[in-house]
JSON list of C-alpha atoms in Angstrom, two decimals:
[
{"chain": "V", "resi": 216, "resn": "MET", "atom": "CA", "xyz": [-41.28, 11.02, 53.16]},
{"chain": "V", "resi": 217, "resn": "ASN", "atom": "CA", "xyz": [-41.48, 9.30, 56.57]},
{"chain": "V", "resi": 218, "resn": "LYS", "atom": "CA", "xyz": [-39.18, 12.01, 57.95]},
{"chain": "V", "resi": 219, "resn": "MET", "atom": "CA", "xyz": [-41.56, 14.61, 56.55]},
{"chain": "V", "resi": 220, "resn": "ARG", "atom": "CA", "xyz": [-44.58, 13.02, 58.23]},
{"chain": "V", "resi": 221, "resn": "THR", "atom": "CA", "xyz": [-42.73, 13.01, 61.54]},
{"chain": "V", "resi": 222, "resn": "PHE", "atom": "CA", "xyz": [-41.79, 16.62, 60.96]},
{"chain": "V", "resi": 223, "resn": "ILE", "atom": "CA", "xyz": [-45.42, 17.53, 60.18]},
{"chain": "V", "resi": 224, "resn": "LEU", "atom": "CA", "xyz": [-46.48, 15.91, 63.43]},
{"chain": "V", "resi": 225, "resn": "ILE", "atom": "CA", "xyz": [-43.89, 17.94, 65.35]},
{"chain": "V", "resi": 226, "resn": "CYS", "atom": "CA", "xyz": [-45.08, 21.15, 63.68]},
{"chain": "V", "resi": 227, "resn": "ALA", "atom": "CA", "xyz": [-48.70, 20.33, 64.37]},
{"chain": "V", "resi": 228, "resn": "LEU", "atom": "CA", "xyz": [-47.91, 19.61, 68.00]},
{"chain": "V", "resi": 229, "resn": "ALA", "atom": "CA", "xyz": [-46.11, 22.93, 68.24]},
{"chain": "V", "resi": 230, "resn": "ALA", "atom": "CA", "xyz": [-49.32, 24.57, 67.11]},
{"chain": "V", "resi": 231, "resn": "GLY", "atom": "CA", "xyz": [-51.13, 23.20, 70.11]},
{"chain": "V", "resi": 232, "resn": "THR", "atom": "CA", "xyz": [-48.46, 23.25, 72.76]},
{"chain": "V", "resi": 233, "resn": "VAL", "atom": "CA", "xyz": [-49.85, 23.80, 76.23]},
{"chain": "V", "resi": 234, "resn": "SER", "atom": "CA", "xyz": [-47.92, 23.68, 79.47]},
{"chain": "V", "resi": 235, "resn": "ALA", "atom": "CA", "xyz": [-48.04, 20.41, 81.39]},
{"chain": "V", "resi": 236, "resn": "GLY", "atom": "CA", "xyz": [-50.80, 20.35, 83.94]},
{"chain": "V", "resi": 237, "resn": "ALA", "atom": "CA", "xyz": [-52.86, 22.99, 82.14]},
{"chain": "V", "resi": 238, "resn": "ALA", "atom": "CA", "xyz": [-55.37, 20.38, 81.04]},
{"chain": "V", "resi": 239, "resn": "GLN", "atom": "CA", "xyz": [-57.12, 19.40, 84.25]},
{"chain": "V", "resi": 240, "resn": "SER", "atom": "CA", "xyz": [-60.11, 17.14, 84.70]},
{"chain": "V", "resi": 241, "resn": "SER", "atom": "CA", "xyz": [-62.15, 20.10, 85.98]},
{"chain": "V", "resi": 242, "resn": "ASP", "atom": "CA", "xyz": [-61.42, 21.93, 82.72]},
{"chain": "V", "resi": 243, "resn": "ALA", "atom": "CA", "xyz": [-62.65, 18.91, 80.78]},
{"chain": "V", "resi": 244, "resn": "SER", "atom": "CA", "xyz": [-65.92, 18.64, 82.68]},
{"chain": "V", "resi": 245, "resn": "LYS", "atom": "CA", "xyz": [-66.58, 22.38, 82.44]},
{"chain": "V", "resi": 246, "resn": "ALA", "atom": "CA", "xyz": [-65.78, 22.44, 78.73]},
{"chain": "V", "resi": 247, "resn": "GLU", "atom": "CA", "xyz": [-67.90, 19.37, 77.99]},
{"chain": "V", "resi": 248, "resn": "SER", "atom": "CA", "xyz": [-70.89, 20.86, 79.83]},
{"chain": "V", "resi": 249, "resn": "GLY", "atom": "CA", "xyz": [-70.39, 24.27, 78.21]},
{"chain": "V", "resi": 250, "resn": "THR", "atom": "CA", "xyz": [-71.73, 25.54, 74.91]},
{"chain": "V", "resi": 251, "resn": "ARG", "atom": "CA", "xyz": [-69.84, 25.43, 71.64]},
{"chain": "V", "resi": 252, "resn": "LEU", "atom": "CA", "xyz": [-68.67, 28.76, 70.29]},
{"chain": "V", "resi": 253, "resn": "THR", "atom": "CA", "xyz": [-70.47, 30.12, 67.25]},
{"chain": "V", "resi": 254, "resn": "PRO", "atom": "CA", "xyz": [-68.57, 30.69, 64.01]},
{"chain": "V", "resi": 255, "resn": "ASP", "atom": "CA", "xyz": [-68.70, 34.47, 64.62]},
{"chain": "V", "resi": 256, "resn": "GLU", "atom": "CA", "xyz": [-67.18, 34.06, 68.09]},
{"chain": "V", "resi": 257, "resn": "ILE", "atom": "CA", "xyz": [-64.37, 31.90, 66.70]},
{"chain": "V", "resi": 258, "resn": "PHE", "atom": "CA", "xyz": [-63.66, 34.32, 63.85]},
{"chain": "V", "resi": 259, "resn": "ALA", "atom": "CA", "xyz": [-63.36, 37.11, 66.41]},
{"chain": "V", "resi": 260, "resn": "LEU", "atom": "CA", "xyz": [-60.75, 35.08, 68.33]},
{"chain": "V", "resi": 261, "resn": "TYR", "atom": "CA", "xyz": [-58.44, 34.38, 65.38]},
{"chain": "V", "resi": 262, "resn": "GLN", "atom": "CA", "xyz": [-59.08, 36.62, 62.38]},
{"chain": "V", "resi": 263, "resn": "GLY", "atom": "CA", "xyz": [-56.19, 39.01, 61.76]},
{"chain": "V", "resi": 264, "resn": "ARG", "atom": "CA", "xyz": [-54.13, 37.51, 64.58]},
{"chain": "V", "resi": 265, "resn": "SER", "atom": "CA", "xyz": [-50.98, 35.44, 65.01]},
{"chain": "V", "resi": 266, "resn": "TRP", "atom": "CA", "xyz": [-50.68, 32.50, 67.38]},
{"chain": "V", "resi": 267, "resn": "LEU", "atom": "CA", "xyz": [-47.17, 32.48, 68.82]},
{"chain": "V", "resi": 268, "resn": "TRP", "atom": "CA", "xyz": [-45.83, 28.98, 69.50]},
{"chain": "V", "resi": 269, "resn": "ASN", "atom": "CA", "xyz": [-42.74, 27.83, 71.37]},
{"chain": "V", "resi": 270, "resn": "ALA", "atom": "CA", "xyz": [-40.77, 27.52, 68.12]},
{"chain": "V", "resi": 271, "resn": "GLY", "atom": "CA", "xyz": [-42.84, 29.36, 65.52]},
{"chain": "V", "resi": 272, "resn": "ALA", "atom": "CA", "xyz": [-46.11, 31.10, 64.77]},
{"chain": "V", "resi": 273, "resn": "GLY", "atom": "CA", "xyz": [-49.23, 30.87, 62.63]},
{"chain": "V", "resi": 274, "resn": "TYR", "atom": "CA", "xyz": [-51.15, 33.80, 61.11]},
{"chain": "V", "resi": 275, "resn": "PHE", "atom": "CA", "xyz": [-54.91, 33.74, 60.44]},
{"chain": "V", "resi": 276, "resn": "SER", "atom": "CA", "xyz": [-55.36, 36.30, 57.71]},
{"chain": "V", "resi": 277, "resn": "PRO", "atom": "CA", "xyz": [-58.74, 37.99, 57.23]},
{"chain": "V", "resi": 278, "resn": "ARG", "atom": "CA", "xyz": [-58.00, 38.09, 53.48]},
{"chain": "V", "resi": 279, "resn": "ALA", "atom": "CA", "xyz": [-59.53, 34.98, 51.91]},
{"chain": "V", "resi": 280, "resn": "GLN", "atom": "CA", "xyz": [-58.91, 33.21, 55.23]},
{"chain": "V", "resi": 281, "resn": "ARG", "atom": "CA", "xyz": [-55.33, 32.46, 54.29]},
{"chain": "V", "resi": 282, "resn": "PHE", "atom": "CA", "xyz": [-53.15, 30.69, 56.82]},
{"chain": "V", "resi": 283, "resn": "ALA", "atom": "CA", "xyz": [-49.37, 31.03, 56.95]},
{"chain": "V", "resi": 284, "resn": "ALA", "atom": "CA", "xyz": [-46.94, 29.63, 59.50]},
{"chain": "V", "resi": 285, "resn": "TRP", "atom": "CA", "xyz": [-43.31, 28.95, 60.25]},
{"chain": "V", "resi": 286, "resn": "THR", "atom": "CA", "xyz": [-41.50, 26.75, 62.72]},
{"chain": "V", "resi": 287, "resn": "ASP", "atom": "CA", "xyz": [-37.89, 26.15, 63.59]},
{"chain": "V", "resi": 288, "resn": "GLU", "atom": "CA", "xyz": [-38.28, 23.05, 65.72]},
{"chain": "V", "resi": 289, "resn": "LYS", "atom": "CA", "xyz": [-34.90, 21.57, 66.72]},
{"chain": "V", "resi": 290, "resn": "GLY", "atom": "CA", "xyz": [-33.08, 23.75, 64.18]},
{"chain": "V", "resi": 291, "resn": "LYS", "atom": "CA", "xyz": [-35.13, 22.40, 61.25]},
{"chain": "V", "resi": 292, "resn": "PRO", "atom": "CA", "xyz": [-36.98, 25.34, 59.72]},
{"chain": "V", "resi": 293, "resn": "SER", "atom": "CA", "xyz": [-40.22, 24.93, 57.82]},
{"chain": "V", "resi": 294, "resn": "TYR", "atom": "CA", "xyz": [-43.05, 27.07, 56.56]},
{"chain": "V", "resi": 295, "resn": "ALA", "atom": "CA", "xyz": [-46.66, 26.44, 55.65]},
{"chain": "V", "resi": 296, "resn": "SER", "atom": "CA", "xyz": [-49.36, 28.05, 53.59]},
{"chain": "V", "resi": 297, "resn": "GLY", "atom": "CA", "xyz": [-53.00, 27.20, 53.21]},
{"chain": "V", "resi": 298, "resn": "ARG", "atom": "CA", "xyz": [-56.40, 28.24, 54.51]},
{"chain": "V", "resi": 299, "resn": "TRP", "atom": "CA", "xyz": [-58.11, 28.37, 57.85]},
{"chain": "V", "resi": 300, "resn": "PHE", "atom": "CA", "xyz": [-61.82, 27.85, 58.39]},
{"chain": "V", "resi": 301, "resn": "VAL", "atom": "CA", "xyz": [-64.47, 27.56, 61.07]},
{"chain": "V", "resi": 302, "resn": "THR", "atom": "CA", "xyz": [-67.12, 24.87, 61.33]},
{"chain": "V", "resi": 303, "resn": "GLY", "atom": "CA", "xyz": [-70.63, 25.20, 62.71]},
{"chain": "V", "resi": 304, "resn": "ARG", "atom": "CA", "xyz": [-69.68, 22.78, 65.51]},
{"chain": "V", "resi": 305, "resn": "GLY", "atom": "CA", "xyz": [-67.29, 25.11, 67.32]},
{"chain": "V", "resi": 306, "resn": "LYS", "atom": "CA", "xyz": [-64.09, 24.14, 65.53]},
{"chain": "V", "resi": 307, "resn": "MET", "atom": "CA", "xyz": [-61.34, 26.21, 63.97]},
{"chain": "V", "resi": 308, "resn": "CYS", "atom": "CA", "xyz": [-59.16, 24.33, 61.50]},
{"chain": "V", "resi": 309, "resn": "PHE", "atom": "CA", "xyz": [-56.26, 25.08, 59.22]},
{"chain": "V", "resi": 310, "resn": "ARG", "atom": "CA", "xyz": [-55.22, 23.02, 56.22]},
{"chain": "V", "resi": 311, "resn": "ALA", "atom": "CA", "xyz": [-51.75, 23.80, 54.99]},
{"chain": "V", "resi": 312, "resn": "GLU", "atom": "CA", "xyz": [-48.88, 22.46, 52.98]},
{"chain": "V", "resi": 313, "resn": "TRP", "atom": "CA", "xyz": [-45.75, 22.38, 55.11]},
{"chain": "V", "resi": 314, "resn": "ARG", "atom": "CA", "xyz": [-42.41, 22.68, 53.34]},
{"chain": "V", "resi": 315, "resn": "ALA", "atom": "CA", "xyz": [-39.08, 21.72, 54.83]},
{"chain": "V", "resi": 316, "resn": "GLU", "atom": "CA", "xyz": [-35.62, 20.77, 53.70]},
{"chain": "V", "resi": 317, "resn": "ASP", "atom": "CA", "xyz": [-36.63, 17.14, 53.08]},
{"chain": "V", "resi": 318, "resn": "GLY", "atom": "CA", "xyz": [-39.90, 17.75, 51.23]},
{"chain": "V", "resi": 319, "resn": "ALA", "atom": "CA", "xyz": [-43.48, 18.87, 51.59]},
{"chain": "V", "resi": 320, "resn": "ALA", "atom": "CA", "xyz": [-46.68, 17.41, 53.00]},
{"chain": "V", "resi": 321, "resn": "SER", "atom": "CA", "xyz": [-50.22, 18.60, 53.69]},
{"chain": "V", "resi": 322, "resn": "ASP", "atom": "CA", "xyz": [-51.79, 18.58, 57.13]},
{"chain": "V", "resi": 323, "resn": "LEU", "atom": "CA", "xyz": [-55.16, 19.42, 58.66]},
{"chain": "V", "resi": 324, "resn": "THR", "atom": "CA", "xyz": [-55.19, 20.65, 62.26]},
{"chain": "V", "resi": 325, "resn": "CYS", "atom": "CA", "xyz": [-58.40, 21.41, 64.19]},
{"chain": "V", "resi": 326, "resn": "PHE", "atom": "CA", "xyz": [-59.28, 22.81, 67.60]},
{"chain": "V", "resi": 327, "resn": "SER", "atom": "CA", "xyz": [-62.68, 22.62, 69.34]},
{"chain": "V", "resi": 328, "resn": "HIS", "atom": "CA", "xyz": [-63.95, 25.52, 71.42]},
{"chain": "V", "resi": 329, "resn": "SER", "atom": "CA", "xyz": [-66.43, 25.61, 74.29]},
{"chain": "V", "resi": 330, "resn": "LYS", "atom": "CA", "xyz": [-67.44, 28.26, 76.82]},
{"chain": "V", "resi": 331, "resn": "ARG", "atom": "CA", "xyz": [-68.85, 28.20, 80.31]},
{"chain": "V", "resi": 332, "resn": "ASP", "atom": "CA", "xyz": [-69.09, 30.87, 82.99]},
{"chain": "V", "resi": 333, "resn": "GLY", "atom": "CA", "xyz": [-67.13, 33.40, 80.94]},
{"chain": "V", "resi": 334, "resn": "VAL", "atom": "CA", "xyz": [-64.23, 31.02, 80.25]},
{"chain": "V", "resi": 335, "resn": "ILE", "atom": "CA", "xyz": [-63.38, 29.79, 76.76]},
{"chain": "V", "resi": 336, "resn": "TYR", "atom": "CA", "xyz": [-61.88, 26.30, 76.57]},
{"chain": "V", "resi": 337, "resn": "GLN", "atom": "CA", "xyz": [-60.00, 24.74, 73.68]},
{"chain": "V", "resi": 338, "resn": "LYS", "atom": "CA", "xyz": [-58.78, 21.28, 72.74]},
{"chain": "V", "resi": 339, "resn": "ARG", "atom": "CA", "xyz": [-56.83, 19.90, 69.85]},
{"chain": "V", "resi": 340, "resn": "GLU", "atom": "CA", "xyz": [-58.80, 17.38, 67.83]},
{"chain": "V", "resi": 341, "resn": "PRO", "atom": "CA", "xyz": [-59.19, 14.50, 67.78]},
{"chain": "V", "resi": 342, "resn": "ASN", "atom": "CA", "xyz": [-57.44, 13.41, 71.00]},
{"chain": "V", "resi": 343, "resn": "GLY", "atom": "CA", "xyz": [-56.36, 16.53, 72.85]},
{"chain": "V", "resi": 344, "resn": "ASP", "atom": "CA", "xyz": [-57.32, 17.57, 76.37]},
{"chain": "V", "resi": 345, "resn": "TRP", "atom": "CA", "xyz": [-59.47, 20.58, 77.19]},
{"chain": "V", "resi": 346, "resn": "TYR", "atom": "CA", "xyz": [-57.61, 23.56, 78.63]},
{"chain": "V", "resi": 347, "resn": "VAL", "atom": "CA", "xyz": [-58.37, 27.22, 79.31]},
{"chain": "V", "resi": 348, "resn": "LEU", "atom": "CA", "xyz": [-57.90, 29.33, 76.20]},
{"chain": "V", "resi": 349, "resn": "LYS", "atom": "CA", "xyz": [-59.21, 32.64, 77.49]},
{"chain": "V", "resi": 350, "resn": "ARG", "atom": "CA", "xyz": [-60.64, 34.15, 80.66]},
{"chain": "V", "resi": 351, "resn": "THR", "atom": "CA", "xyz": [-61.92, 37.63, 81.35]},
{"chain": "V", "resi": 352, "resn": "PRO", "atom": "CA", "xyz": [-59.92, 39.18, 82.83]},
{"chain": "V", "resi": 353, "resn": "SER", "atom": "CA", "xyz": [-57.03, 37.22, 81.38]},
{"chain": "V", "resi": 354, "resn": "ARG", "atom": "CA", "xyz": [-54.53, 35.40, 83.54]},
{"chain": "V", "resi": 355, "resn": "VAL", "atom": "CA", "xyz": [-50.85, 34.60, 83.07]},
{"chain": "V", "resi": 356, "resn": "GLY", "atom": "CA", "xyz": [-51.44, 30.96, 82.01]},
{"chain": "V", "resi": 357, "resn": "ASP", "atom": "CA", "xyz": [-54.13, 31.69, 79.41]},
{"chain": "V", "resi": 358, "resn": "GLU", "atom": "CA", "xyz": [-53.11, 30.36, 75.99]},
{"chain": "V", "resi": 359, "resn": "TYR", "atom": "CA", "xyz": [-54.89, 33.32, 74.37]},
{"chain": "V", "resi": 360, "resn": "ARG", "atom": "CA", "xyz": [-52.11, 35.63, 75.58]},
{"chain": "V", "resi": 361, "resn": "LYS", "atom": "CA", "xyz": [-50.05, 33.99, 72.81]},
{"chain": "V", "resi": 362, "resn": "ILE", "atom": "CA", "xyz": [-52.60, 35.04, 70.18]},
{"chain": "V", "resi": 363, "resn": "ARG", "atom": "CA", "xyz": [-51.81, 38.60, 69.17]},
{"chain": "V", "resi": 364, "resn": "ARG", "atom": "CA", "xyz": [-53.31, 41.05, 66.73]},
{"chain": "V", "resi": 365, "resn": "GLY", "atom": "CA", "xyz": [-51.25, 41.40, 63.55]},
{"chain": "V", "resi": 366, "resn": "ASP", "atom": "CA", "xyz": [-49.00, 39.34, 61.33]},
{"chain": "V", "resi": 367, "resn": "TYR", "atom": "CA", "xyz": [-46.00, 37.98, 63.23]},
{"chain": "V", "resi": 368, "resn": "VAL", "atom": "CA", "xyz": [-45.31, 35.41, 60.50]},
{"chain": "V", "resi": 369, "resn": "ALA", "atom": "CA", "xyz": [-44.57, 37.12, 57.15]},
{"chain": "V", "resi": 370, "resn": "SER", "atom": "CA", "xyz": [-40.95, 38.19, 57.61]},
{"chain": "V", "resi": 371, "resn": "ARG", "atom": "CA", "xyz": [-39.74, 34.93, 59.16]},
{"chain": "V", "resi": 372, "resn": "TYR", "atom": "CA", "xyz": [-41.81, 32.93, 56.64]},
{"chain": "V", "resi": 373, "resn": "LYS", "atom": "CA", "xyz": [-40.12, 34.71, 53.72]},
{"chain": "V", "resi": 374, "resn": "ASN", "atom": "CA", "xyz": [-36.66, 34.19, 55.22]},
{"chain": "V", "resi": 375, "resn": "ILE", "atom": "CA", "xyz": [-37.23, 30.46, 55.67]},
{"chain": "V", "resi": 376, "resn": "GLU", "atom": "CA", "xyz": [-38.79, 30.15, 52.22]},
{"chain": "V", "resi": 377, "resn": "ARG", "atom": "CA", "xyz": [-35.74, 31.85, 50.65]},
{"chain": "V", "resi": 378, "resn": "ARG", "atom": "CA", "xyz": [-33.31, 29.76, 52.65]},
{"chain": "V", "resi": 379, "resn": "LEU", "atom": "CA", "xyz": [-34.96, 26.47, 51.75]},
{"chain": "V", "resi": 380, "resn": "SER", "atom": "CA", "xyz": [-35.26, 27.33, 48.05]},
{"chain": "V", "resi": 381, "resn": "ARG", "atom": "CA", "xyz": [-31.59, 28.37, 48.00]},
{"chain": "V", "resi": 382, "resn": "ASP", "atom": "CA", "xyz": [-30.52, 25.08, 49.62]},
{"chain": "V", "resi": 383, "resn": "ARG", "atom": "CA", "xyz": [-32.17, 22.96, 46.91]}
]
């Protein structure tokens, strides 16, 4: 199961991948002095959308706040299902069971959100760095450009699920 824990960590990191240099000290000070997003603001950012990662994607369903994801990090496919939720302290989290060729494990991943001067900042909890999630108007480097309306997960999820169940 040690391999699975390492795999979960890789998947979780993929969920929060940000380009090097995107997290600058000025972003941190602006985010820290900003205001936390309300639950309604966070729901509006994620509900019914897919977050496209370097090697996968996660979908935040509006139906019962289900969360589904897939990754294919280093040629090792996995998929996850669970729930996503928002806290009153400006966090969006998803708890999911990740399944891969060598087993399954549960993981909780959370992101904090803050806003200042029309810019929304995000950081992976507990030890991530603040970075720009979304600006208005958006810019090329904004992470939110990878969050798109609709389900970009279901078909790939089903394919990986079938493949892994067939290989057992």
